[in-house]
Each structure stands twice: as structure tokens, then as C-alpha cells.
mmCIF file of C-alpha atoms and ligand atoms in Angstrom:
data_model
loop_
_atom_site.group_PDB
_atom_site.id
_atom_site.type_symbol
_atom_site.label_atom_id
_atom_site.label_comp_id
_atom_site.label_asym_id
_atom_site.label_seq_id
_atom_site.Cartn_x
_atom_site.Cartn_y
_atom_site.Cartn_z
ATOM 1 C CA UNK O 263 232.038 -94.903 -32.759
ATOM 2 C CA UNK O 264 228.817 -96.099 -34.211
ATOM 3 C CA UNK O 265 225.929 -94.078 -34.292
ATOM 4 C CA UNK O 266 222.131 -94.953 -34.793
ATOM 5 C CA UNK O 267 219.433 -93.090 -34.908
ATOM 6 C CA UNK O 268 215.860 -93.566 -33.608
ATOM 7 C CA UNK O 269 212.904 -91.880 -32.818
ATOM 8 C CA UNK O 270 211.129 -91.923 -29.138
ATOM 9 C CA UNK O 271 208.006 -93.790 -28.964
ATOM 10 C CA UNK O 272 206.638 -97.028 -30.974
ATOM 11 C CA UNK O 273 210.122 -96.961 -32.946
ATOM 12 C CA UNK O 274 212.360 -97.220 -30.398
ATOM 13 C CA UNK O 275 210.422 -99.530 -27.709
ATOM 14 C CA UNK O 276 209.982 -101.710 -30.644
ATOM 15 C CA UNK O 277 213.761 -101.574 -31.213
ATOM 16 C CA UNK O 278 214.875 -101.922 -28.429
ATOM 17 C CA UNK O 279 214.666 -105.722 -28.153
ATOM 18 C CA UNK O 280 216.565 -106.108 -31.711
ATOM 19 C CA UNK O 281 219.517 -103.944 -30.243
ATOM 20 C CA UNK O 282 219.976 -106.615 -27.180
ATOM 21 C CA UNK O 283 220.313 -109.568 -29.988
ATOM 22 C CA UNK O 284 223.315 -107.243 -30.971
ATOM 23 C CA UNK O 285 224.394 -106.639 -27.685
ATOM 24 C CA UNK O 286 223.601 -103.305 -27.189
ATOM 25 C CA UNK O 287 221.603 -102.076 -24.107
ATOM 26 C CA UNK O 288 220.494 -98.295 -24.312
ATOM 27 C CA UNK O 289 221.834 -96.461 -20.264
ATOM 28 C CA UNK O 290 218.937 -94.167 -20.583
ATOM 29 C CA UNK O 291 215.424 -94.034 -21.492
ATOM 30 C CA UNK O 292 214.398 -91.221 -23.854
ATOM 31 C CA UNK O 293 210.989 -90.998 -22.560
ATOM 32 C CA UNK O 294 212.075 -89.650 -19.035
ATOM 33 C CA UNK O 295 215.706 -88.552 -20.311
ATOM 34 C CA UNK O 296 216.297 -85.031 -22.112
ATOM 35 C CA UNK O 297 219.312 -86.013 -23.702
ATOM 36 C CA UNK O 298 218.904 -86.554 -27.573
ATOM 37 C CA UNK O 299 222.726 -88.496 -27.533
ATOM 38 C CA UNK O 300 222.245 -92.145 -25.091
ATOM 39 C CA UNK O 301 224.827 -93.833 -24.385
ATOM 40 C CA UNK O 302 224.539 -97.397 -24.243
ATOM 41 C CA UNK O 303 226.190 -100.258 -22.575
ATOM 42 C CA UNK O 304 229.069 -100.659 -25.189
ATOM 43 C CA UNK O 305 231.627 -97.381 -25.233
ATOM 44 C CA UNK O 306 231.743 -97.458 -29.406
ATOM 45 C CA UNK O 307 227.744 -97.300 -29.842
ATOM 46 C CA UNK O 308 225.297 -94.383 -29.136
ATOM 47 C CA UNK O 309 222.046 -93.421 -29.869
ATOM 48 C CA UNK O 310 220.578 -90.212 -31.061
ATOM 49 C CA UNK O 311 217.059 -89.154 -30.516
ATOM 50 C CA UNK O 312 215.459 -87.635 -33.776
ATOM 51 C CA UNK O 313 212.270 -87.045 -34.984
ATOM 52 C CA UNK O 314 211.073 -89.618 -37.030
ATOM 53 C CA UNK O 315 210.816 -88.207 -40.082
ATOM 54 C CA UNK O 316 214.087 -86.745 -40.101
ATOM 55 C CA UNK O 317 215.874 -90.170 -39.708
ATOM 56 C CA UNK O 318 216.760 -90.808 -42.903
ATOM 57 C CA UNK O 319 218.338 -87.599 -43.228
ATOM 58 C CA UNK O 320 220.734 -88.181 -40.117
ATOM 59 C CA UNK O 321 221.678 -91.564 -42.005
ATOM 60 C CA UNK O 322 222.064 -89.928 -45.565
ATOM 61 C CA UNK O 323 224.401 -86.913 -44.978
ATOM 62 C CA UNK O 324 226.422 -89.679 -41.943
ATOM 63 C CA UNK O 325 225.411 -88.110 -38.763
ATOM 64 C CA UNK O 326 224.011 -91.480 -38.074
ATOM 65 C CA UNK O 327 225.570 -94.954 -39.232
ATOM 66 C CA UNK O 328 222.313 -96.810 -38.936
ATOM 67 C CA UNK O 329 219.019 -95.636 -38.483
ATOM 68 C CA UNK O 330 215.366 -97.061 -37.647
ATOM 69 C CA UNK O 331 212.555 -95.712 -40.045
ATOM 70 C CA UNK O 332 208.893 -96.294 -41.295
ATOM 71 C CA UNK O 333 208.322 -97.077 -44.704
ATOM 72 C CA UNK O 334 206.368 -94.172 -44.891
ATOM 73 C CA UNK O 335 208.527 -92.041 -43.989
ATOM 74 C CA UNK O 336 210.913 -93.294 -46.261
ATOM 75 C CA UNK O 337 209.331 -93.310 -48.917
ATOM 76 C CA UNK O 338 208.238 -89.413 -48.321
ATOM 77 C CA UNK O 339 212.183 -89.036 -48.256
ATOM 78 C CA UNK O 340 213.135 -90.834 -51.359
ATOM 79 C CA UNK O 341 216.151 -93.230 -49.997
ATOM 80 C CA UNK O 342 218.981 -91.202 -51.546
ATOM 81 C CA UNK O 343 222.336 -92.228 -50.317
ATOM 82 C CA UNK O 344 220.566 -95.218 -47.769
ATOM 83 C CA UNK O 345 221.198 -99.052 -47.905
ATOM 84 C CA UNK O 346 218.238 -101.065 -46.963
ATOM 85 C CA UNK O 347 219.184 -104.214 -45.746
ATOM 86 C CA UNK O 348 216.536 -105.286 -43.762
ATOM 87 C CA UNK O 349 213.000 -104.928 -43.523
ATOM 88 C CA UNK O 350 212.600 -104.921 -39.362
ATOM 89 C CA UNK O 351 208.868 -105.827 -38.884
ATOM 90 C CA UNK O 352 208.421 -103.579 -36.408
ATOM 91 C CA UNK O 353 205.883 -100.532 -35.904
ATOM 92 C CA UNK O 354 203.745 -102.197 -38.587
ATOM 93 C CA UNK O 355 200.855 -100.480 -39.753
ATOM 94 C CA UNK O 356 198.589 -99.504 -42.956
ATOM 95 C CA UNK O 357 198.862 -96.741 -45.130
ATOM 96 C CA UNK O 358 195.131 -95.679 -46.080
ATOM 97 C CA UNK O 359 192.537 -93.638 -47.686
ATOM 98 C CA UNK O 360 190.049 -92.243 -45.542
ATOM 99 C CA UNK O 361 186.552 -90.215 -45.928
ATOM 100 C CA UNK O 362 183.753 -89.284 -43.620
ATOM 101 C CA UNK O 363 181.384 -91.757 -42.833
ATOM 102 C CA UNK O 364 178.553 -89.986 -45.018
ATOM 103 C CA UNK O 365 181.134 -89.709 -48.659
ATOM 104 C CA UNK O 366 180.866 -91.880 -51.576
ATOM 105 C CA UNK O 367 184.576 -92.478 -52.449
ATOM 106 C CA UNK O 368 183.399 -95.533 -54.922
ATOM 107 C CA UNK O 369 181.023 -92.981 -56.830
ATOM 108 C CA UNK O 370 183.135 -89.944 -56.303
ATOM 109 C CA UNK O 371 186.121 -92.218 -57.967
ATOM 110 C CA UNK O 372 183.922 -93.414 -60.707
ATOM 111 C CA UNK O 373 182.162 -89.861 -61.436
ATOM 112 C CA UNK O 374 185.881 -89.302 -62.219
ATOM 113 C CA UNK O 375 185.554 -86.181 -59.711
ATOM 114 C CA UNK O 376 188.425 -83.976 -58.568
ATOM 115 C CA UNK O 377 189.107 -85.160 -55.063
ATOM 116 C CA UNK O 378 190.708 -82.663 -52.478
ATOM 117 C CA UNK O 379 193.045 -85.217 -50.156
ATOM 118 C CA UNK O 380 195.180 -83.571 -47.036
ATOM 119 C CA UNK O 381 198.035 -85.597 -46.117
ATOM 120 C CA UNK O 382 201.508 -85.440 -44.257
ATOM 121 C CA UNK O 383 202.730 -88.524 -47.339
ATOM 122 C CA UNK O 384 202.475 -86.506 -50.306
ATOM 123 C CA UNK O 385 204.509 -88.148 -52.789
ATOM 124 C CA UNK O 386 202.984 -91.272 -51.411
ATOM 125 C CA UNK O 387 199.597 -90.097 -52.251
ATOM 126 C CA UNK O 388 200.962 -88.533 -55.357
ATOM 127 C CA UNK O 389 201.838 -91.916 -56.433
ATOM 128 C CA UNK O 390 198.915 -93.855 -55.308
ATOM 129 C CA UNK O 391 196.285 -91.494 -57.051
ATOM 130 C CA UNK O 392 198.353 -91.301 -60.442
ATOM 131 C CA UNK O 393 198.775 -94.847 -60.609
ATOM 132 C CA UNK O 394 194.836 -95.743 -60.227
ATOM 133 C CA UNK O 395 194.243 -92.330 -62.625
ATOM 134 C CA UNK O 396 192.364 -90.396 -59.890
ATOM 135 C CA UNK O 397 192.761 -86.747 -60.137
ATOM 136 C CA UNK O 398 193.853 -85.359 -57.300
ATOM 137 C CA UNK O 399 194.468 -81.630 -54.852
ATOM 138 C CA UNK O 400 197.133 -82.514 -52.612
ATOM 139 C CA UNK O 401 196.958 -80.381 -49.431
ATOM 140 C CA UNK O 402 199.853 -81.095 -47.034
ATOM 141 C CA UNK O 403 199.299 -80.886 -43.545
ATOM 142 C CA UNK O 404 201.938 -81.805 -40.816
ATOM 143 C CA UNK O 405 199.598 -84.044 -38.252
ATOM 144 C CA UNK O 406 195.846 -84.326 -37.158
ATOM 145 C CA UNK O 407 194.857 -85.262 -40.738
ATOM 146 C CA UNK O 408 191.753 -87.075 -39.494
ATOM 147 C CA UNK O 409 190.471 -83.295 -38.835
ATOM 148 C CA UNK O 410 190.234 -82.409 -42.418
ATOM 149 C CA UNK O 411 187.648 -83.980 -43.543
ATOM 150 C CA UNK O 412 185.409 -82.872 -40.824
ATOM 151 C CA UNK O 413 186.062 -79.151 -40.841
ATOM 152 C CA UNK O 414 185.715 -78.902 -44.535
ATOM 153 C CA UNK O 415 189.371 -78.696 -45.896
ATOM 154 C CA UNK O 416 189.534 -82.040 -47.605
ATOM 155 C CA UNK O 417 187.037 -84.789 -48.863
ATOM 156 C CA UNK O 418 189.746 -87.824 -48.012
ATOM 157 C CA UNK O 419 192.849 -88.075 -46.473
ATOM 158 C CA UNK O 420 195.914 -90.725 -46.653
ATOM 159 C CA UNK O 421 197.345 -91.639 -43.282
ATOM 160 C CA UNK O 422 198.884 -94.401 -41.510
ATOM 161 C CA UNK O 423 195.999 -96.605 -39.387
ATOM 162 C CA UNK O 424 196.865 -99.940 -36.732
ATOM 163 C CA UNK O 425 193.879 -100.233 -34.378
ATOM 164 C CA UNK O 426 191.435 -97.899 -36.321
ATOM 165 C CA UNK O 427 190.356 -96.143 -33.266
ATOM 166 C CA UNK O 428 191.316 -92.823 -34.602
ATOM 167 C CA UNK O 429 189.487 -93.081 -37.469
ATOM 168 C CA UNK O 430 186.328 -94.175 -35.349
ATOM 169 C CA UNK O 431 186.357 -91.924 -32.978
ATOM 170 C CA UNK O 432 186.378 -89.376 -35.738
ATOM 171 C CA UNK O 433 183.402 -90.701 -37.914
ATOM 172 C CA UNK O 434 185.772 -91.871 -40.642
ATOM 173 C CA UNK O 435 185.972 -94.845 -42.512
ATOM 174 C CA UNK O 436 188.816 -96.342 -44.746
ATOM 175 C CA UNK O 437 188.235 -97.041 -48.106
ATOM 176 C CA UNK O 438 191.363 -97.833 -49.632
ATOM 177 C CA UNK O 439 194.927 -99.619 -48.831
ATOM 178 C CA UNK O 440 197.840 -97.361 -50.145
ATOM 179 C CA UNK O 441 200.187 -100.320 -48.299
ATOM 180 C CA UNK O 442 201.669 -102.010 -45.585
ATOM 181 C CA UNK O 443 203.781 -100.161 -43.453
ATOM 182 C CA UNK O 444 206.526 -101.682 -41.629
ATOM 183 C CA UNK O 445 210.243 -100.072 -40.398
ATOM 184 C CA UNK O 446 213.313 -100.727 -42.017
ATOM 185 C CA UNK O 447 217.272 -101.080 -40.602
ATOM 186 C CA UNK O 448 218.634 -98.355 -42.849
ATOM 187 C CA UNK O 449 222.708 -98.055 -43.363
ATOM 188 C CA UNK O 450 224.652 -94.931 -44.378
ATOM 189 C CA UNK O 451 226.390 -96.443 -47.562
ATOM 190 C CA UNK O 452 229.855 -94.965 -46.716
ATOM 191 C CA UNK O 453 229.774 -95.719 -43.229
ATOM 192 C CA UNK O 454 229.064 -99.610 -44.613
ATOM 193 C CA UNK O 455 232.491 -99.646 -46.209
ATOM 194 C CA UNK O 456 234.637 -98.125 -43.820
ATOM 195 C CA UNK O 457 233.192 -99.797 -39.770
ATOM 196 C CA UNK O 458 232.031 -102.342 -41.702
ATOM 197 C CA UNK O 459 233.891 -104.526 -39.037
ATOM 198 C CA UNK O 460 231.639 -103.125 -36.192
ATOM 199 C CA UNK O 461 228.433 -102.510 -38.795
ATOM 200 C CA UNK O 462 228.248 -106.172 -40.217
ATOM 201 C CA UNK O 463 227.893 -108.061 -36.851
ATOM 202 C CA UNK O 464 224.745 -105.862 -36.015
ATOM 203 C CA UNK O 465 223.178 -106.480 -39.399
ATOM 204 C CA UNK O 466 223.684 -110.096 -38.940
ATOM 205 C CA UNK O 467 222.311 -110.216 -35.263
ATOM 206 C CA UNK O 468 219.312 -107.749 -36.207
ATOM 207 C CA UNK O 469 218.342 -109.819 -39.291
ATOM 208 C CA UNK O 470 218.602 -113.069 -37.029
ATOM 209 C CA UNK O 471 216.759 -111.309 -34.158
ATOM 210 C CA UNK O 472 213.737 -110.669 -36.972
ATOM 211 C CA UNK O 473 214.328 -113.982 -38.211
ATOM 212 C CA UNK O 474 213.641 -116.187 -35.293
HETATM 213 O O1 PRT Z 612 204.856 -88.051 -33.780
HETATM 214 P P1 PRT Z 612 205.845 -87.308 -34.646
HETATM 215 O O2 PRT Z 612 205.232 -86.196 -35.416
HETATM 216 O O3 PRT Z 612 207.116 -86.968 -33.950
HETATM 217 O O4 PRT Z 612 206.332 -88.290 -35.789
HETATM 218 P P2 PRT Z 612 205.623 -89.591 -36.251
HETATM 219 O O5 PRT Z 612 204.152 -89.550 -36.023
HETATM 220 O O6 PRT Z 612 206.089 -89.854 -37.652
HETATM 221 O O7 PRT Z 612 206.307 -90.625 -35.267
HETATM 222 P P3 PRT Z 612 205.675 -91.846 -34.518
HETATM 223 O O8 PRT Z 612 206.672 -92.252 -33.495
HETATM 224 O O9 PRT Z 612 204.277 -91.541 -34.109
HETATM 225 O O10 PRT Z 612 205.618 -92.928 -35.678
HETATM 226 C C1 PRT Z 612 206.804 -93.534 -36.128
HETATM 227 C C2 PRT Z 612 206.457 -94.600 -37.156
HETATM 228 O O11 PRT Z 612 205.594 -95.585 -36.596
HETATM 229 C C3 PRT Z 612 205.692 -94.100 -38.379
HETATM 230 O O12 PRT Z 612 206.569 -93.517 -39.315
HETATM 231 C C4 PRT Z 612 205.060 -95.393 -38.891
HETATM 232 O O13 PRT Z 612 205.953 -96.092 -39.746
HETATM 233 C C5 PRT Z 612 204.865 -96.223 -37.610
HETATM 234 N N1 PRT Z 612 203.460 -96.352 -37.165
HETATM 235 C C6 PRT Z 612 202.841 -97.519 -36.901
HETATM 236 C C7 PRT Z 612 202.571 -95.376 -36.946
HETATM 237 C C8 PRT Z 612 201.366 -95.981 -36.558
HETATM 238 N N2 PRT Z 612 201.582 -97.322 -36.526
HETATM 239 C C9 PRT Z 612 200.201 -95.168 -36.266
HETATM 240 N N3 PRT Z 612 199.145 -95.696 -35.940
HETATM 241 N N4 PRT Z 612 202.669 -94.017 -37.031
HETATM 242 C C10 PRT Z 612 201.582 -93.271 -36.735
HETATM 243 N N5 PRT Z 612 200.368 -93.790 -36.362
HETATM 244 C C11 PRT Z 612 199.275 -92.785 -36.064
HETATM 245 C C12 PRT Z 612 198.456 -92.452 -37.321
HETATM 246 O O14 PRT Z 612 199.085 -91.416 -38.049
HETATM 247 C C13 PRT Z 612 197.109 -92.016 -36.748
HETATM 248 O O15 PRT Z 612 197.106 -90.665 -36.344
HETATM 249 O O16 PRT Z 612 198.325 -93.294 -35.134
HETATM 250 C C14 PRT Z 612 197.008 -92.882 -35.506
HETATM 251 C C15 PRT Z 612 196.140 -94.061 -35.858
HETATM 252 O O17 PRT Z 612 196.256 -95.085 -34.933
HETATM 253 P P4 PRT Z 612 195.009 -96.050 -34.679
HETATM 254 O O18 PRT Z 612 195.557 -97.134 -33.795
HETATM 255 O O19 PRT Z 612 193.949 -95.247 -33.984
HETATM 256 O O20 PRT Z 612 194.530 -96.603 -36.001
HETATM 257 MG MG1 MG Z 613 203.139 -89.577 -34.122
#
């Protein structure tokens, strides 16, 4: 049996189409289904339904052969124990800094002040601030970061933006590019070695299916 794990939503509608290059047609949709194990069109594969942060997890201890996850979120998790062989394209996005409409981030920056910055990427942010010498109060929140700023908790945030409507709608502006965001086909290593006679073929028709 080969397992992969995906979460509902842009993840899985976007991978949906790279799963029929491999032959693989999910029997039930997780939006209107409450079952978090699919079955799919070929007896040996199934899908589970995680969260999406917690899909490199499934992959890493092998409660999941393969797995579908953002950058991001991969990065947040570190990428202990996960091959990845393939960089899918899909749910693609920017990682960014973000302040109210009315802050100076350039002169804040320059002024060298502390900034406070609420985020759900810490160690992303971590990074990002350390490596342009910006000192930093990390505040980590779990969603809604775009509130922070407004309410008085933080003077930027870091969060993933596409259209920018969120920010917009919420008098914010970007001001910085942390990077781009796509998700990435990630393998338990194990599982590579031992189905690697089912495992391979997918790889090959995923990374054609991106390819084309
Ligand atoms: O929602 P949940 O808490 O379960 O988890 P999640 O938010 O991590 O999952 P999901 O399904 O929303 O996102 C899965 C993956 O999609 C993320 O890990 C990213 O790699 C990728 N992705 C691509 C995005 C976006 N685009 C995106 N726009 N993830 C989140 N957003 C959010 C963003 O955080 C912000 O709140 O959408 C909002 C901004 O969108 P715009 O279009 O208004 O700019
Ligand atoms: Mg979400």
C-alpha cells in the first residue's frame, strides 16, 4: 500500500491533476467527504487528509510514503528524515513582510529599531531578520496575522501573500520578499528503498506532469 498525504483546499485541488499523470484518481472528495483516509481508483494507493502543516510529519515518522507540502511549511519543520525530489509548482505564493499602511519599515530598519513581528513561520522569520541584521521580537501566532498590526500586538508581520487582497483589505502593505513559495513532492526516505517499485513510477510521472 502506498500512502500520500495532502491537505484539503489549494494543495490538494492543485494536486489533483499531477496524481492522474500517475494514474491515480482520488473516489472521494475531501471537501464534501468526512473521511480523512480516500481511497482512490487503484487498490495499493490512498490518501490521507492532514492538516497542512503537519504533512511533513506524517511523511517523516512513515505514516505517509509521499506527501504534498508548502515550502513554508517545510521549512518551519526543518526536513528531517524527507527526500525532496521535486519541486511541484503548485500553490505558489510569496513569503512577505508586512506593516500598516502608516509605518516606516525603511526608517524603522535603518534607525536600527527593535521591531516586534507576529508570525505563524518563525524560524523563517528568525532567519530572514538575522541574515539582513535586523533585531527582532518574534511573537508566534497560529493564523489571522494580518490582525496584529492593527490591534497593537506587532509593528510587522511575515506571512504568505498571492493576490494581495488580504493585505488590502486590511490597510497593509508589503515591504519585503522573505521568498517564493511553491509545494514540494516530499518522500519518506525508507519507504524510497523498500516500494521503490511502486514509488519510482509516480516520481517519474509527477516530475513529467510538472515538466510539460
Ligand atoms: O488553513 P490551515 O490552517 O489548515 O493551514 P494552511 O493555511 O497552512 O493551509 P492552506 O491549505 O491554506 O495552505 C496550504 C499551502 O498553500 C501553504 O502552506 C502555502 O504553501 C500555500 N499557499 C499559497 C498559501 C497561499 N498561497 C495563501 N495565500 N497559503 C496561505 N495563503 C493565505 C495567507 O496566509 C493569507 O492569509 O492567504 C492569505 C493571503 O491571500 P491573498 O490572496 O489575499 O494575498
Ligand atoms: Mg489556510
Amino acid at each position: 500500500m502506498i500512502t500520500i498525504a495532502l491537505s484539503k483546499g489549494r494543495i490538494f485541488e492543485e494536486t489533483v491533476p499531477l496524481l492522474a499523470a500517475a494514474g491515480i484518481t482520488p473516489l472521494e472528495d475531501p471537501e464534501s467527504s468526512r473521511k480523512l483516509i480516500l481511497p482512490t481508483n487503484r487498490a495499493d494507493v490512498r490518501l490521507i487528509i492532514v492538516r497542512a502543516s503537519d504533512v511533513p510529519t506524517y511523511v517523516q515518522y512513515g505514516a505517509a510514503d509521499l506527501g504534498v507540502a508548502g515550502k513554508d511549511v517545510l521549512n518551519e519543520h526543518g526536513g528531517t528524515g524527507l527526500y525532496q525530489p521535486l519541486d511541484l509548482k503548485i500553490a505558489c505564493c510569496r513569503m512577505m513582510v508586512a506593516v500598516r499602511n502608516d509605518f516606516d519599515y525603511d526608517s524603522a530598519v535603518r534607525q536600527g529599531a527593535r521591531l516586534r513581528v507576529a508570525t505563524k513561520y518563525v524560524q523563517t522569520a528568525r532567519e530572514h531578520f538575522a541574515a539582513k541584521g535586523v533585531h527582532v521580537d518574534l511573537i508566534k501566532l497560529y493564523g489571522s496575522m494580518e490582525l496584529a498590526p492593527l490591534v497593537g500586538l506587532s509593528d510587522a508581520i511575515v506571512d504568505l501573500v498571492s493576490s494581495g487582497n488580504t493585505l488590502k483589505a486590511n490597510n497593509l502593505k508589503a515591504v519585503e520578499e522573505v521568498g517564493q513559495i511553491s509545494s514540494r513532492l516530499v518522500v519518506n526516505q525508507a519507504a524510497l528503498k523498500l516500494k521503490r517499485e511502486a514509488i519510482q513510477p509516480m516520481l517519474d510521472a509527477f516530475a513529467q506532469a510538472v515538466h510539460k
